[in-house]
Amino acid sequence: MAASKCTRLTGTLSRQLLDSVDSVLFDCDGVIWRGDQAIPGAPEVINSLKKSGKRVFFVTNNSTKTRQMYADKLGKLGFDATADEVFGTAYCSAVYLKNVCKLDGKVYLIGSNAMRQELEDVGIHPLGVGPDPISGVQKDWANVPLDKEVQAVLVGFDEHFSYMKLNRALQYLCNSDCQFVGTNTDTRLPLEGGKAVPGTGCLLRAVETAAQRQAQVVGKPSNFMFECVASQFGLDPERCLMVGDRLDTDIMLGSNCGLKTLLTLTGVSTVAEAEANQKSECPQRQKMVPDFYIDSIADILPALQA
Amino acid sequence: MAGAVGGGRGCVTLHGAQIRDLLDAKHNVLFDCDGVIWNGETAVSGAPEVVTLLKQRGKRVFFVTNNCTRPRENYVQKFSRLGFTDVAEEEIFSSAYCSAAYLRDVARLQGKVYVIGCGGVMKELRDAGVPVVEEEDAEPGASIYNCPLDPDVKAVLVGYDENFTFMKLAKACCYLRNSECLFLATDPDPWHPLRGGRITPGSGSLTAALETASSRKATVIGKPSRFMFECIASQFDLDPARSLMIGDRLETDILFGSNCGLATVLTLTGVSTLEEALAYRDSQEPQQKDCTPDYVVDSVADFLQALEE
């Protein structure tokens, strides 16, 4: 059981924590914004961090936007940020397919135009984006023409998800040489106005079940999201702080990569859940205990401005 | 046949006299369909004769299939088309029929059911008098972010649906937020075999999506759940000890037989292999051992010799 964990972050501690890190990685939904609205005080925090010489990165499992689209949204909400500071799963999956899977061919994509764009930007040609309704009869579906150059299936958030897409993915995945990658396993996708719809995790489970195969998952809590940032910017894990609202993704990622972790309470997880994990005997649950927690990241502002 | 501890009970290959002895001890024979008595539109050679002879010998024959794509009357036509004479509708138990029966007789549904499924399921529900929410093709202004819900929905039923869309997933998930709303799945099959060794996604894959979205577990009607057997038993008097289940899929048909206390026969004309059966037999885990068939035959045609004597 770790010594001092799950401590409320107050004035003095904030100062000490900030002095002990050079880089701060922020999750987005529930941490710096909710839907289309910035969390009050969040832009000031990010901008002050940068002014004080810290590097700031944005690490999100959301696959529906490119890095540039995120940079545009950040700018609109008052955050001082550039596209290369953003690591969403649309971008990171493209990097993963290129560098880890060493993909040398096409990918069958269940996902968004944003994912398609990020893939094309790294030189990978995706097939399958957009509506794909069923046609013909059952024996036609098993015999859908398969592109021989497809070497991987990638599953991300796709509002055009259909039986036909599930079927095509299955046909490709019947070949054990075809790689199988998913952007993330989140079960809900948060939307503007506090609503949510089923997330990528549901679509991925459908494909995994049909194909009886497990996908390689790129998004948090997989280490890859941190490694992607670290390899591009030369980060020292011990000098990094991960700030998130979910114990099972953000905090788990931080624990696995040896980062300091801060849970903010403006999103999904609660202190009660963190403390329950802390008391548990289970090693997995112990990884979902933050070093610190805070009501909102806006509460760091006084320490920054001092 | 329960209770064996340690290795190796089951997977006995049946020949001649052994088949006759087994059949003498059983009054009821339950057949899975796909991969057992037919493959696609082709009857397994000898299967029609086996069914006829069993009936002539005074056995009761039932067909228990997880396939939810057709209503029972279509199955009657298929049986006839493939050379099976006098198979009656009452002898056919599909997961579509049993799901409707469950909603009407067990759940006693007071309200509507939201269905992710195909024509076969819809027909069985209507025949059973269970009100179904009609899917409107183009509701003006509806999107996945804002879809109108019917306040009378008290159950969600998910099964194979070639018209499955994200919208249906989102709607079903909204209904399931109400913990009083029932959550049923026709069957757990992750994929179905088609001709030529190809496969197509099954009900199980769509159910997995909805379970993940709703953080709820579906009540599964089809094999290996007991309900299909209970459905048959409620209409016909069945003694499990005098009943035999013949199937081709270890994780559904054979496990179903184990769960219901039936003797089980694996036929090798379908999905599962002898190697897979032996692996289950030699496993240490009780759940895996339950997938071990008591007996194995190459094909149901192997029963012909015993029956013709």
Coordinates of C-alpha atoms in Angstrom, one line a residue:
Chain A
M1 CA 0.0 0.0 0.0
A2 CA 1.6 3.3 -1.1
A3 CA 2.5 5.8 1.7
S4 CA 0.9 9.1 1.1
K5 CA -1.7 8.7 -1.7
C6 CA -5.1 10.1 -2.4
T7 CA -4.3 13.4 -0.6
R8 CA -6.3 16.5 -1.1
L9 CA -4.2 19.0 -3.0
T10 CA -4.0 22.3 -1.0
G11 CA -2.0 25.5 -1.2
T12 CA 1.5 24.4 -0.1
L13 CA 1.3 21.0 -1.6
S14 CA 0.2 22.5 -5.0
R15 CA 3.4 24.6 -5.0
Q16 CA 5.6 21.6 -4.2
L17 CA 3.9 19.4 -6.8
L18 CA 4.3 22.0 -9.5
D19 CA 7.9 22.5 -8.7
S20 CA 8.5 18.8 -8.9
V21 CA 7.4 18.5 -12.5
D22 CA 8.3 20.0 -15.9
S23 CA 5.4 18.7 -18.0
V24 CA 1.7 18.4 -17.3
L25 CA -0.6 16.1 -19.3
F26 CA -4.3 16.9 -19.2
D27 CA -7.2 14.7 -20.2
C28 CA -9.9 16.8 -21.8
D29 CA -13.5 15.7 -21.2
G30 CA -14.4 16.4 -17.6
V31 CA -11.0 18.0 -16.9
I32 CA -10.6 21.2 -19.0
W33 CA -14.0 21.2 -20.7
R34 CA -17.4 19.7 -20.7
G35 CA -18.7 19.4 -24.2
D36 CA -18.4 22.8 -25.7
Q37 CA -17.8 24.7 -22.5
A38 CA -14.5 25.2 -20.8
I39 CA -14.4 24.3 -17.1
P40 CA -14.3 27.8 -15.4
G41 CA -10.7 28.8 -14.7
A42 CA -9.2 26.0 -16.8
P43 CA -7.9 28.2 -19.6
E44 CA -6.2 30.4 -17.0
V45 CA -4.5 27.4 -15.4
I46 CA -3.2 26.0 -18.7
N47 CA -2.0 29.4 -19.9
S48 CA -0.3 30.2 -16.5
L49 CA 1.4 26.8 -16.5
K50 CA 2.9 27.6 -19.9
K51 CA 4.0 31.1 -18.8
S52 CA 5.7 29.6 -15.8
G53 CA 7.8 27.4 -18.1
K54 CA 5.9 24.1 -17.9
R55 CA 5.1 22.1 -21.0
V56 CA 1.5 21.2 -21.4
F57 CA 0.0 18.3 -23.4
F58 CA -3.6 17.2 -24.0
V59 CA -4.2 13.4 -24.0
T60 CA -7.6 12.2 -24.9
N61 CA -9.2 8.9 -25.9
N62 CA -11.7 10.7 -28.1
S63 CA -11.1 9.7 -31.7
T64 CA -13.6 12.0 -33.5
K65 CA -11.2 15.0 -34.1
T66 CA -7.8 15.5 -35.7
R67 CA -5.1 17.3 -33.7
Q68 CA -5.8 20.4 -35.7
M69 CA -9.5 20.2 -34.9
Y70 CA -8.6 19.9 -31.2
A71 CA -6.3 22.9 -31.5
D72 CA -9.1 24.9 -33.1
K73 CA -11.5 23.9 -30.3
L74 CA -8.9 24.7 -27.6
G75 CA -8.2 28.1 -29.2
K76 CA -11.9 28.9 -29.3
L77 CA -12.3 28.2 -25.6
G78 CA -9.4 30.4 -24.7
F79 CA -6.6 27.9 -24.2
D80 CA -3.2 28.7 -25.6
A81 CA -2.3 25.5 -27.4
T82 CA -0.9 24.1 -30.7
A83 CA -1.8 21.0 -32.7
D84 CA 1.5 19.2 -31.8
E85 CA 0.6 19.4 -28.1
V86 CA -2.5 17.3 -28.7
F87 CA -2.6 13.6 -28.5
G88 CA -6.0 12.2 -29.4
T89 CA -6.5 8.6 -30.4
A90 CA -7.2 9.4 -34.1
Y91 CA -3.6 10.7 -34.3
C92 CA -2.1 8.1 -32.0
S93 CA -3.7 5.1 -33.8
A94 CA -2.2 6.3 -37.0
V95 CA 1.2 6.5 -35.3
Y96 CA 0.7 3.1 -33.7
L97 CA -0.2 1.4 -37.0
K98 CA 2.8 3.0 -38.7
N99 CA 5.5 2.6 -36.0
V100 CA 4.4 -0.4 -33.9
C101 CA 2.4 -2.5 -36.3
K102 CA 4.7 -1.5 -39.1
L103 CA 1.8 -1.4 -41.4
D104 CA 2.8 -1.6 -45.1
G105 CA -0.6 -1.6 -46.7
K106 CA -4.2 -0.5 -46.3
V107 CA -6.4 -0.5 -43.2
Y108 CA -10.2 -1.3 -43.1
L109 CA -11.5 1.5 -40.9
I110 CA -14.6 1.7 -38.8
G111 CA -14.2 5.3 -37.7
S112 CA -14.5 9.0 -38.5
N113 CA -13.3 11.3 -41.2
A114 CA -10.9 12.6 -38.6
M115 CA -9.3 9.2 -38.3
R116 CA -9.2 8.9 -42.0
Q117 CA -7.3 12.2 -42.3
E118 CA -4.8 11.3 -39.6
L119 CA -4.1 8.0 -41.3
E120 CA -3.6 9.6 -44.7
D121 CA -1.2 12.1 -43.1
V122 CA 1.1 9.3 -42.1
G123 CA 0.8 7.6 -45.5
I124 CA -1.7 4.9 -44.7
H125 CA -4.7 4.4 -47.0
P126 CA -8.0 3.6 -45.1
L127 CA -11.1 2.0 -46.6
G128 CA -14.6 2.0 -45.3
V129 CA -15.4 5.4 -43.8
G130 CA -19.0 6.7 -44.1
P131 CA -22.4 5.0 -44.3
D132 CA -22.4 1.3 -45.3
P133 CA -25.9 -0.1 -45.3
I134 CA -26.7 -3.8 -45.9
S135 CA -27.7 -4.9 -49.4
G136 CA -28.2 -8.2 -51.1
V137 CA -28.8 -11.5 -49.2
Q138 CA -26.9 -13.3 -46.5
K139 CA -24.6 -15.2 -48.8
D140 CA -23.6 -12.0 -50.5
W141 CA -22.3 -10.6 -47.2
A142 CA -19.9 -13.5 -46.5
N143 CA -18.6 -13.0 -50.0
V144 CA -18.1 -9.2 -49.9
P145 CA -15.1 -8.4 -52.0
L146 CA -12.1 -8.1 -49.8
D147 CA -9.2 -5.8 -50.7
K148 CA -6.1 -7.9 -50.7
E149 CA -3.9 -5.0 -49.6
V150 CA -5.7 -4.6 -46.3
Q151 CA -3.4 -5.6 -43.5
A152 CA -5.3 -4.3 -40.5
V153 CA -8.7 -3.5 -39.1
L154 CA -8.9 -0.3 -37.0
V155 CA -12.0 0.4 -34.9
G156 CA -12.8 3.9 -33.5
F157 CA -16.0 5.9 -32.8
D158 CA -18.3 5.6 -35.8
E159 CA -21.9 6.9 -35.9
H160 CA -22.4 5.1 -39.1
F161 CA -21.6 1.7 -37.5
S162 CA -23.8 -0.9 -39.1
Y163 CA -24.1 -4.7 -39.4
M164 CA -22.4 -4.5 -42.8
K165 CA -19.3 -2.8 -41.3
L166 CA -19.2 -5.4 -38.5
N167 CA -19.4 -8.0 -41.2
R168 CA -16.7 -6.6 -43.4
A169 CA -14.4 -6.3 -40.3
L170 CA -15.1 -9.9 -39.4
Q171 CA -14.3 -11.1 -42.9
Y172 CA -10.9 -9.3 -42.8
L173 CA -10.2 -10.6 -39.3
C174 CA -10.8 -14.2 -40.3
N175 CA -7.2 -13.9 -41.6
S176 CA -5.0 -14.3 -38.6
D177 CA -2.3 -12.2 -40.3
C178 CA -4.6 -9.2 -40.4
Q179 CA -3.9 -7.0 -37.4
F180 CA -6.7 -5.8 -35.1
V181 CA -6.4 -2.4 -33.4
G182 CA -9.0 -0.3 -31.4
T183 CA -8.7 3.3 -30.4
N184 CA -10.1 2.9 -26.9
T185 CA -12.5 0.9 -24.8
D186 CA -14.6 3.8 -23.2
T187 CA -18.2 2.7 -23.1
R188 CA -19.7 6.2 -23.3
L189 CA -18.8 9.2 -25.6
P190 CA -19.5 12.4 -23.8
L191 CA -21.3 15.1 -25.9
E192 CA -22.2 18.7 -25.7
G193 CA -24.9 19.6 -23.2
G194 CA -24.1 16.8 -20.8
K195 CA -25.5 14.0 -23.0
A196 CA -23.6 10.9 -23.9
V197 CA -24.0 8.1 -26.5
P198 CA -22.6 4.6 -26.6
G199 CA -18.8 4.8 -27.0
T200 CA -16.2 3.1 -29.0
G201 CA -15.9 0.3 -26.5
C202 CA -19.3 -1.0 -27.5
L203 CA -18.4 -1.1 -31.2
L204 CA -15.0 -2.8 -30.4
R205 CA -16.8 -5.4 -28.2
A206 CA -19.1 -6.2 -31.1
V207 CA -16.2 -6.8 -33.5
E208 CA -14.1 -8.7 -30.9
T209 CA -17.1 -11.0 -30.2
A210 CA -17.8 -11.8 -33.8
A211 CA -14.2 -12.4 -34.6
Q212 CA -13.4 -14.1 -31.3
R213 CA -10.2 -12.0 -31.2
Q214 CA -8.9 -9.3 -28.9
A215 CA -7.9 -5.9 -30.3
Q216 CA -4.7 -4.1 -29.4
V217 CA -6.0 -1.0 -27.7
V218 CA -4.1 2.3 -28.3
G219 CA -6.0 4.6 -25.9
K220 CA -5.6 5.1 -22.1
P221 CA -4.9 3.3 -20.0
S222 CA -2.5 1.7 -22.5
N223 CA 1.1 3.0 -22.1
F224 CA 1.3 3.9 -25.7
M225 CA -0.5 7.3 -25.3
F226 CA 2.2 8.4 -22.9
E227 CA 5.0 6.9 -25.0
C228 CA 3.7 8.7 -28.0
V229 CA 4.1 12.1 -26.2
A230 CA 7.4 11.1 -24.4
S231 CA 9.1 9.9 -27.6
Q232 CA 8.3 13.1 -29.4
F233 CA 9.2 15.5 -26.6
G234 CA 11.8 13.7 -24.6
L235 CA 9.8 13.5 -21.3
D236 CA 11.1 12.1 -18.0
P237 CA 8.2 10.3 -16.4
E238 CA 9.3 11.3 -12.9
R239 CA 9.0 15.0 -13.9
C240 CA 5.5 14.5 -15.4
L241 CA 2.1 15.0 -13.9
M242 CA -1.1 13.4 -15.3
V243 CA -4.3 15.2 -14.6
G244 CA -7.5 13.4 -15.3
D245 CA -11.1 12.6 -14.2
R246 CA -11.2 8.9 -14.6
L247 CA -9.5 6.4 -12.3
D248 CA -9.6 3.6 -14.8
T249 CA -8.0 5.4 -17.7
D250 CA -6.2 8.6 -16.7
I251 CA -4.9 7.6 -13.3
M252 CA -4.2 4.0 -14.4
L253 CA -2.1 5.4 -17.2
G254 CA -0.2 7.6 -14.8
S255 CA 0.5 4.7 -12.4
N256 CA 1.6 2.4 -15.2
C257 CA 4.0 4.9 -16.6
G258 CA 5.4 6.2 -13.3
L259 CA 3.9 9.7 -13.5
K260 CA 2.5 11.7 -10.7
T261 CA -1.2 11.7 -10.7
L262 CA -3.9 14.2 -9.9
L263 CA -7.6 13.4 -10.0
T264 CA -10.0 16.3 -10.7
L265 CA -13.6 15.9 -9.5
T266 CA -15.3 17.8 -12.4
G267 CA -15.8 14.6 -14.3
V268 CA -16.6 10.9 -13.9
S269 CA -14.7 9.5 -10.8
T270 CA -15.2 10.3 -7.1
V271 CA -13.0 10.4 -4.1
A272 CA -15.1 7.6 -2.6
E273 CA -14.2 5.4 -5.5
A274 CA -10.5 6.3 -5.2
E275 CA -10.5 5.6 -1.5
A276 CA -12.3 2.2 -2.0
N277 CA -9.5 1.3 -4.5
Q278 CA -6.9 2.4 -2.0
K279 CA -8.4 0.0 0.7
S280 CA -8.7 -2.9 -1.7
E281 CA -6.2 -5.7 -1.8
C282 CA -6.3 -6.0 -5.5
P283 CA -3.0 -4.8 -7.3
Q284 CA -5.0 -3.6 -10.3
R285 CA -7.2 -1.4 -8.2
Q286 CA -4.2 0.0 -6.4
K287 CA -3.1 1.4 -9.7
M288 CA -6.3 3.4 -9.8
V289 CA -5.5 5.6 -6.7
P290 CA -4.3 9.1 -7.5
D291 CA -1.5 10.8 -5.6
F292 CA -3.7 13.8 -5.2
Y293 CA -7.2 15.0 -5.8
I294 CA -8.7 18.4 -6.3
D295 CA -12.3 19.7 -6.8
S296 CA -11.4 21.4 -10.1
I297 CA -8.1 22.3 -11.8
A298 CA -9.0 25.9 -11.3
D299 CA -8.0 25.4 -7.7
I300 CA -4.4 25.3 -8.7
L301 CA -4.5 28.8 -9.9
P302 CA -3.6 30.6 -6.6
A303 CA -0.4 28.4 -6.4
L304 CA 0.5 29.3 -10.0
Q305 CA -0.1 33.0 -9.5
A306 CA 1.8 33.3 -6.2
Chain B
M1 CA -24.0 -36.7 -17.1
A2 CA -22.6 -34.8 -14.1
G3 CA -20.1 -35.5 -11.4
A4 CA -17.0 -37.0 -13.0
V5 CA -13.9 -35.5 -11.3
G6 CA -10.5 -35.7 -12.9
G7 CA -9.9 -36.5 -16.5
G8 CA -11.7 -38.1 -19.2
R9 CA -15.4 -39.0 -19.0
G10 CA -17.4 -38.4 -22.2
C11 CA -16.6 -38.2 -25.9
V12 CA -17.5 -41.8 -26.4
T13 CA -17.7 -42.6 -30.1
L14 CA -20.9 -44.4 -30.8
H15 CA -21.3 -47.4 -33.1
G16 CA -24.1 -49.7 -34.0
A17 CA -25.4 -51.6 -31.0
Q18 CA -24.4 -48.8 -28.6
I19 CA -26.6 -46.4 -30.6
R20 CA -29.5 -48.8 -30.4
D21 CA -29.1 -49.1 -26.6
L22 CA -28.9 -45.4 -26.2
L23 CA -32.1 -44.8 -28.3
D24 CA -33.9 -47.6 -26.3
A25 CA -33.3 -45.6 -23.1
K26 CA -34.6 -42.3 -24.5
H27 CA -38.1 -41.2 -25.4
N28 CA -37.4 -37.7 -26.6
V29 CA -34.8 -36.6 -29.1
L30 CA -33.9 -32.9 -29.4
F31 CA -32.0 -31.9 -32.6
D32 CA -30.2 -28.7 -33.3
C33 CA -30.7 -27.8 -36.9
D34 CA -27.8 -25.9 -38.6
G35 CA -24.8 -28.3 -38.9
V36 CA -26.8 -31.3 -37.6
I37 CA -29.8 -32.0 -39.9
W38 CA -28.9 -29.5 -42.6
N39 CA -26.2 -27.2 -43.7
G40 CA -27.7 -24.1 -45.4
E41 CA -30.1 -25.4 -48.0
T42 CA -28.8 -28.9 -48.1
A43 CA -30.0 -31.7 -45.8
V44 CA -27.3 -33.7 -44.1
S45 CA -27.4 -37.0 -46.0
G46 CA -29.6 -39.5 -44.1
A47 CA -31.1 -36.9 -41.7
P48 CA -34.6 -37.0 -43.1
E49 CA -34.7 -40.7 -42.8
V50 CA -33.4 -40.7 -39.3
V51 CA -36.2 -38.3 -38.2
T52 CA -38.9 -40.4 -39.9
L53 CA -37.6 -43.6 -38.3
L54 CA -37.4 -42.1 -34.9
K55 CA -41.0 -41.1 -35.1
Q56 CA -42.0 -44.5 -36.4
R57 CA -40.3 -46.0 -33.4
G58 CA -42.5 -43.9 -31.2
K59 CA -39.9 -41.4 -30.1
R60 CA -40.9 -37.7 -29.8
V61 CA -38.7 -35.4 -31.9
F62 CA -38.1 -31.7 -31.3
F63 CA -35.9 -29.2 -33.1
V64 CA -34.2 -26.6 -30.9
T65 CA -32.4 -23.9 -32.8
N66 CA -30.8 -20.6 -31.8
N67 CA -31.4 -19.3 -35.3
C68 CA -33.8 -16.4 -34.8
T69 CA -34.1 -15.3 -38.4
R70 CA -37.3 -17.2 -39.4
P71 CA -40.7 -17.6 -37.9
R72 CA -41.8 -21.2 -37.2
E73 CA -44.0 -21.4 -40.3
N74 CA -41.0 -20.7 -42.5
Y75 CA -39.1 -23.5 -40.8
V76 CA -42.0 -25.9 -41.6
Q77 CA -41.6 -24.9 -45.2
K78 CA -37.8 -25.4 -45.1
F79 CA -38.2 -28.9 -43.5
S80 CA -40.5 -29.9 -46.3
R81 CA -38.3 -28.4 -49.0
L82 CA -35.3 -30.4 -47.7
G83 CA -37.1 -33.7 -47.7
F84 CA -38.2 -34.0 -44.0
T85 CA -41.8 -35.3 -44.1
D86 CA -44.4 -34.4 -41.5
V87 CA -42.4 -32.1 -39.2
A88 CA -45.1 -30.1 -37.3
E89 CA -44.8 -26.5 -36.3
E90 CA -45.3 -27.5 -32.6
E91 CA -42.1 -29.5 -32.8
I92 CA -40.0 -26.5 -33.7
F93 CA -38.5 -24.3 -31.0
S94 CA -36.5 -21.4 -32.3
S95 CA -35.0 -18.6 -30.1
A96 CA -37.3 -16.2 -31.8
Y97 CA -40.4 -18.2 -30.8
C98 CA -39.0 -18.8 -27.3
S99 CA -38.2 -15.1 -26.8
A100 CA -41.8 -14.2 -27.6
A101 CA -43.0 -17.0 -25.3
Y102 CA -40.8 -15.7 -22.5
L103 CA -42.1 -12.2 -22.8
R104 CA -45.7 -13.3 -22.8
D105 CA -45.6 -16.2 -20.3
V106 CA -42.7 -15.7 -18.0
A107 CA -42.2 -11.9 -17.9
R108 CA -45.9 -11.3 -18.5
L109 CA -44.9 -8.1 -20.2
Q110 CA -47.3 -5.2 -19.6
G111 CA -46.0 -2.8 -22.2
K112 CA -44.0 -2.8 -25.4
V113 CA -40.8 -4.3 -26.4
Y114 CA -38.1 -2.4 -28.3
V115 CA -36.6 -4.9 -30.8
I116 CA -33.2 -5.1 -32.4
G117 CA -33.9 -8.0 -34.7
C118 CA -35.1 -9.2 -38.0
G119 CA -38.4 -10.3 -39.6
G120 CA -38.5 -13.7 -37.9
V121 CA -38.4 -12.2 -34.4
M122 CA -41.0 -9.5 -35.2
K123 CA -43.4 -12.1 -36.6
E124 CA -43.1 -14.4 -33.6
L125 CA -43.7 -11.4 -31.2
R126 CA -46.8 -10.4 -33.2
D127 CA -48.1 -14.0 -33.2
A128 CA -47.6 -14.1 -29.5
G129 CA -49.5 -10.9 -29.1
V130 CA -46.5 -9.0 -27.6
P131 CA -46.7 -5.3 -28.7
V132 CA -43.6 -4.2 -30.6
V133 CA -42.3 -0.6 -31.0
E134 CA -42.4 0.0 -34.7
E135 CA -39.2 1.4 -36.1
E136 CA -39.9 4.5 -38.2
D137 CA -37.4 4.9 -40.9
A138 CA -37.0 8.6 -41.1
E139 CA -38.1 10.4 -38.0
P140 CA -37.7 14.1 -38.8
G141 CA -35.0 15.7 -36.7
A142 CA -33.9 12.4 -35.1
S143 CA -30.2 11.8 -34.7
I144 CA -28.1 9.6 -32.4
Y145 CA -27.9 12.6 -30.1
N146 CA -31.6 13.2 -29.8
C147 CA -33.9 10.3 -30.5
P148 CA -37.6 10.2 -29.4
L149 CA -38.4 7.4 -27.0
D150 CA -41.7 5.5 -26.6
P151 CA -42.8 5.7 -22.9
D152 CA -44.5 2.3 -23.1
V153 CA -41.4 0.3 -23.6
K154 CA -40.8 -2.1 -20.8
A155 CA -38.4 -4.5 -22.5
V156 CA -35.5 -4.5 -25.0
L157 CA -34.9 -7.7 -27.0
V158 CA -31.7 -8.0 -29.1
G159 CA -31.0 -10.6 -31.7
Y160 CA -29.4 -10.9 -35.2
D161 CA -30.2 -7.8 -37.2
E162 CA -28.7 -7.2 -40.6
N163 CA -30.1 -3.6 -40.4
F164 CA -28.3 -2.9 -37.1
T165 CA -27.2 0.7 -36.8
F166 CA -25.6 3.0 -34.2
M167 CA -29.0 4.7 -33.8
K168 CA -30.6 1.4 -32.7
L169 CA -27.8 0.8 -30.2
A170 CA -28.2 4.3 -28.8
K171 CA -32.0 4.0 -28.5
A172 CA -31.8 0.6 -26.9
C173 CA -29.2 1.9 -24.4
C174 CA -31.6 4.8 -23.5
Y175 CA -34.4 2.4 -22.7
L176 CA -32.1 0.2 -20.6
R177 CA -31.2 3.1 -18.4
N178 CA -34.5 2.3 -16.6
S179 CA -33.5 -0.6 -14.4
E180 CA -37.1 -1.9 -14.6
C181 CA -36.8 -2.3 -18.3
L182 CA -36.1 -6.0 -19.1
F183 CA -33.0 -6.8 -21.2
L184 CA -33.3 -10.0 -23.3
A185 CA -31.1 -11.5 -26.0
T186 CA -32.3 -14.2 -28.4
D187 CA -29.1 -16.2 -28.4
P188 CA -25.4 -15.8 -27.5
D189 CA -23.8 -17.1 -30.8
P190 CA -20.9 -14.8 -31.7
W191 CA -21.0 -15.8 -35.4
H192 CA -23.0 -18.1 -37.7
P193 CA -21.5 -20.4 -40.3
L194 CA -22.5 -19.9 -43.9
R195 CA -21.8 -22.0 -46.9
G196 CA -18.2 -22.6 -48.0
G197 CA -16.7 -22.1 -44.5
R198 CA -17.5 -18.4 -44.3
I199 CA -19.1 -16.9 -41.2
T200 CA -21.3 -13.9 -40.5
P201 CA -21.7 -11.9 -37.3
G202 CA -24.3 -13.3 -34.9
S203 CA -26.6 -12.1 -32.2
G204 CA -23.9 -12.4 -29.6
S205 CA -21.8 -9.7 -31.2
L206 CA -24.7 -7.2 -31.2
T207 CA -25.7 -8.2 -27.6
A208 CA -22.0 -7.6 -26.5
A209 CA -22.3 -4.0 -27.9
L210 CA -25.5 -3.3 -26.0
E211 CA -24.2 -4.9 -22.8
T212 CA -21.1 -2.7 -22.9
A213 CA -23.2 0.4 -23.6
S214 CA -25.7 -0.2 -20.8
S215 CA -23.4 -1.9 -18.3
R216 CA -26.1 -4.5 -17.9
K217 CA -26.1 -8.2 -18.7
A218 CA -28.8 -9.6 -21.0
T219 CA -31.0 -12.5 -20.0
V220 CA -30.2 -14.9 -22.8
I221 CA -33.1 -17.1 -24.1
G222 CA -31.3 -19.4 -26.5
K223 CA -28.9 -22.3 -25.8
P224 CA -27.0 -22.9 -23.6
S225 CA -29.6 -21.2 -21.3
R226 CA -32.2 -23.6 -19.9
F227 CA -35.2 -21.6 -21.1
M228 CA -35.7 -23.3 -24.5
F229 CA -35.9 -26.6 -22.7
E230 CA -38.4 -25.2 -20.1
C231 CA -40.4 -23.8 -23.0
I232 CA -40.7 -27.3 -24.6
A233 CA -41.3 -28.9 -21.2
S234 CA -44.2 -26.5 -20.5
Q235 CA -46.0 -27.7 -23.6
F236 CA -44.9 -31.4 -23.7
D237 CA -44.2 -33.6 -20.7
L238 CA -40.4 -34.1 -20.9
D239 CA -38.3 -36.2 -18.5
P240 CA -34.7 -35.0 -18.8
A241 CA -33.4 -38.5 -17.9
R242 CA -35.2 -39.9 -21.0
S243 CA -34.2 -37.1 -23.3
L244 CA -31.3 -36.8 -25.7
M245 CA -29.8 -33.6 -27.2
I246 CA -27.9 -33.8 -30.5
G247 CA -25.9 -30.8 -31.6
D248 CA -22.8 -29.6 -33.4
R249 CA -21.7 -26.7 -31.2
L250 CA -20.1 -27.5 -27.9
E251 CA -20.6 -24.1 -26.3
T252 CA -24.3 -24.0 -27.1
D253 CA -25.9 -27.3 -27.8
I254 CA -23.8 -29.6 -25.6
L255 CA -23.6 -27.1 -22.7
F256 CA -27.4 -26.7 -23.1
G257 CA -27.8 -30.4 -22.7
S258 CA -25.6 -30.5 -19.6
N259 CA -27.4 -27.6 -18.1
C260 CA -30.8 -29.3 -18.5
G261 CA -29.6 -32.8 -17.4
L262 CA -29.9 -34.4 -20.9
A263 CA -27.6 -36.9 -22.4
T264 CA -25.6 -35.3 -25.2
V265 CA -24.3 -36.3 -28.6
L266 CA -21.9 -34.2 -30.7
T267 CA -22.2 -34.7 -34.4
L268 CA -19.2 -33.7 -36.5
T269 CA -21.1 -32.3 -39.5
G270 CA -21.1 -28.7 -38.2
V271 CA -19.0 -26.2 -36.2
S272 CA -17.1 -28.1 -33.4
T273 CA -14.4 -30.7 -33.9
L274 CA -13.5 -33.8 -32.0
E275 CA -10.2 -32.1 -30.9
E276 CA -12.2 -29.3 -29.3
A277 CA -14.5 -31.8 -27.5
L278 CA -11.5 -33.7 -26.1
A279 CA -9.9 -30.5 -24.9
Y280 CA -13.1 -29.7 -22.9
R281 CA -13.1 -33.2 -21.6
D282 CA -9.5 -32.9 -20.3
S283 CA -10.0 -29.4 -18.9
Q284 CA -9.8 -28.9 -15.1
E285 CA -12.5 -26.1 -15.1
P286 CA -16.0 -27.3 -14.3
Q287 CA -17.6 -24.9 -16.8
Q288 CA -15.4 -26.2 -19.6
K289 CA -16.1 -29.8 -18.6
D290 CA -19.8 -29.1 -19.0
C291 CA -19.2 -28.6 -22.7
T292 CA -18.0 -32.2 -23.0
P293 CA -20.5 -34.4 -25.0
D294 CA -21.3 -37.8 -23.6
Y295 CA -21.1 -39.3 -27.1
V296 CA -19.8 -38.4 -30.5
V297 CA -20.9 -39.4 -34.0
D298 CA -19.6 -38.5 -37.4
S299 CA -23.1 -37.6 -38.6
V300 CA -26.7 -38.2 -37.6
A301 CA -26.8 -40.7 -40.5
D302 CA -24.8 -43.0 -38.1
F303 CA -28.2 -43.6 -36.4
L304 CA -29.7 -45.1 -39.5
Q305 CA -28.2 -48.6 -39.1
A306 CA -29.5 -48.9 -35.5
L307 CA -32.9 -47.6 -36.5
E308 CA -33.4 -49.7 -39.6
E309 CA -32.9 -53.0 -37.8

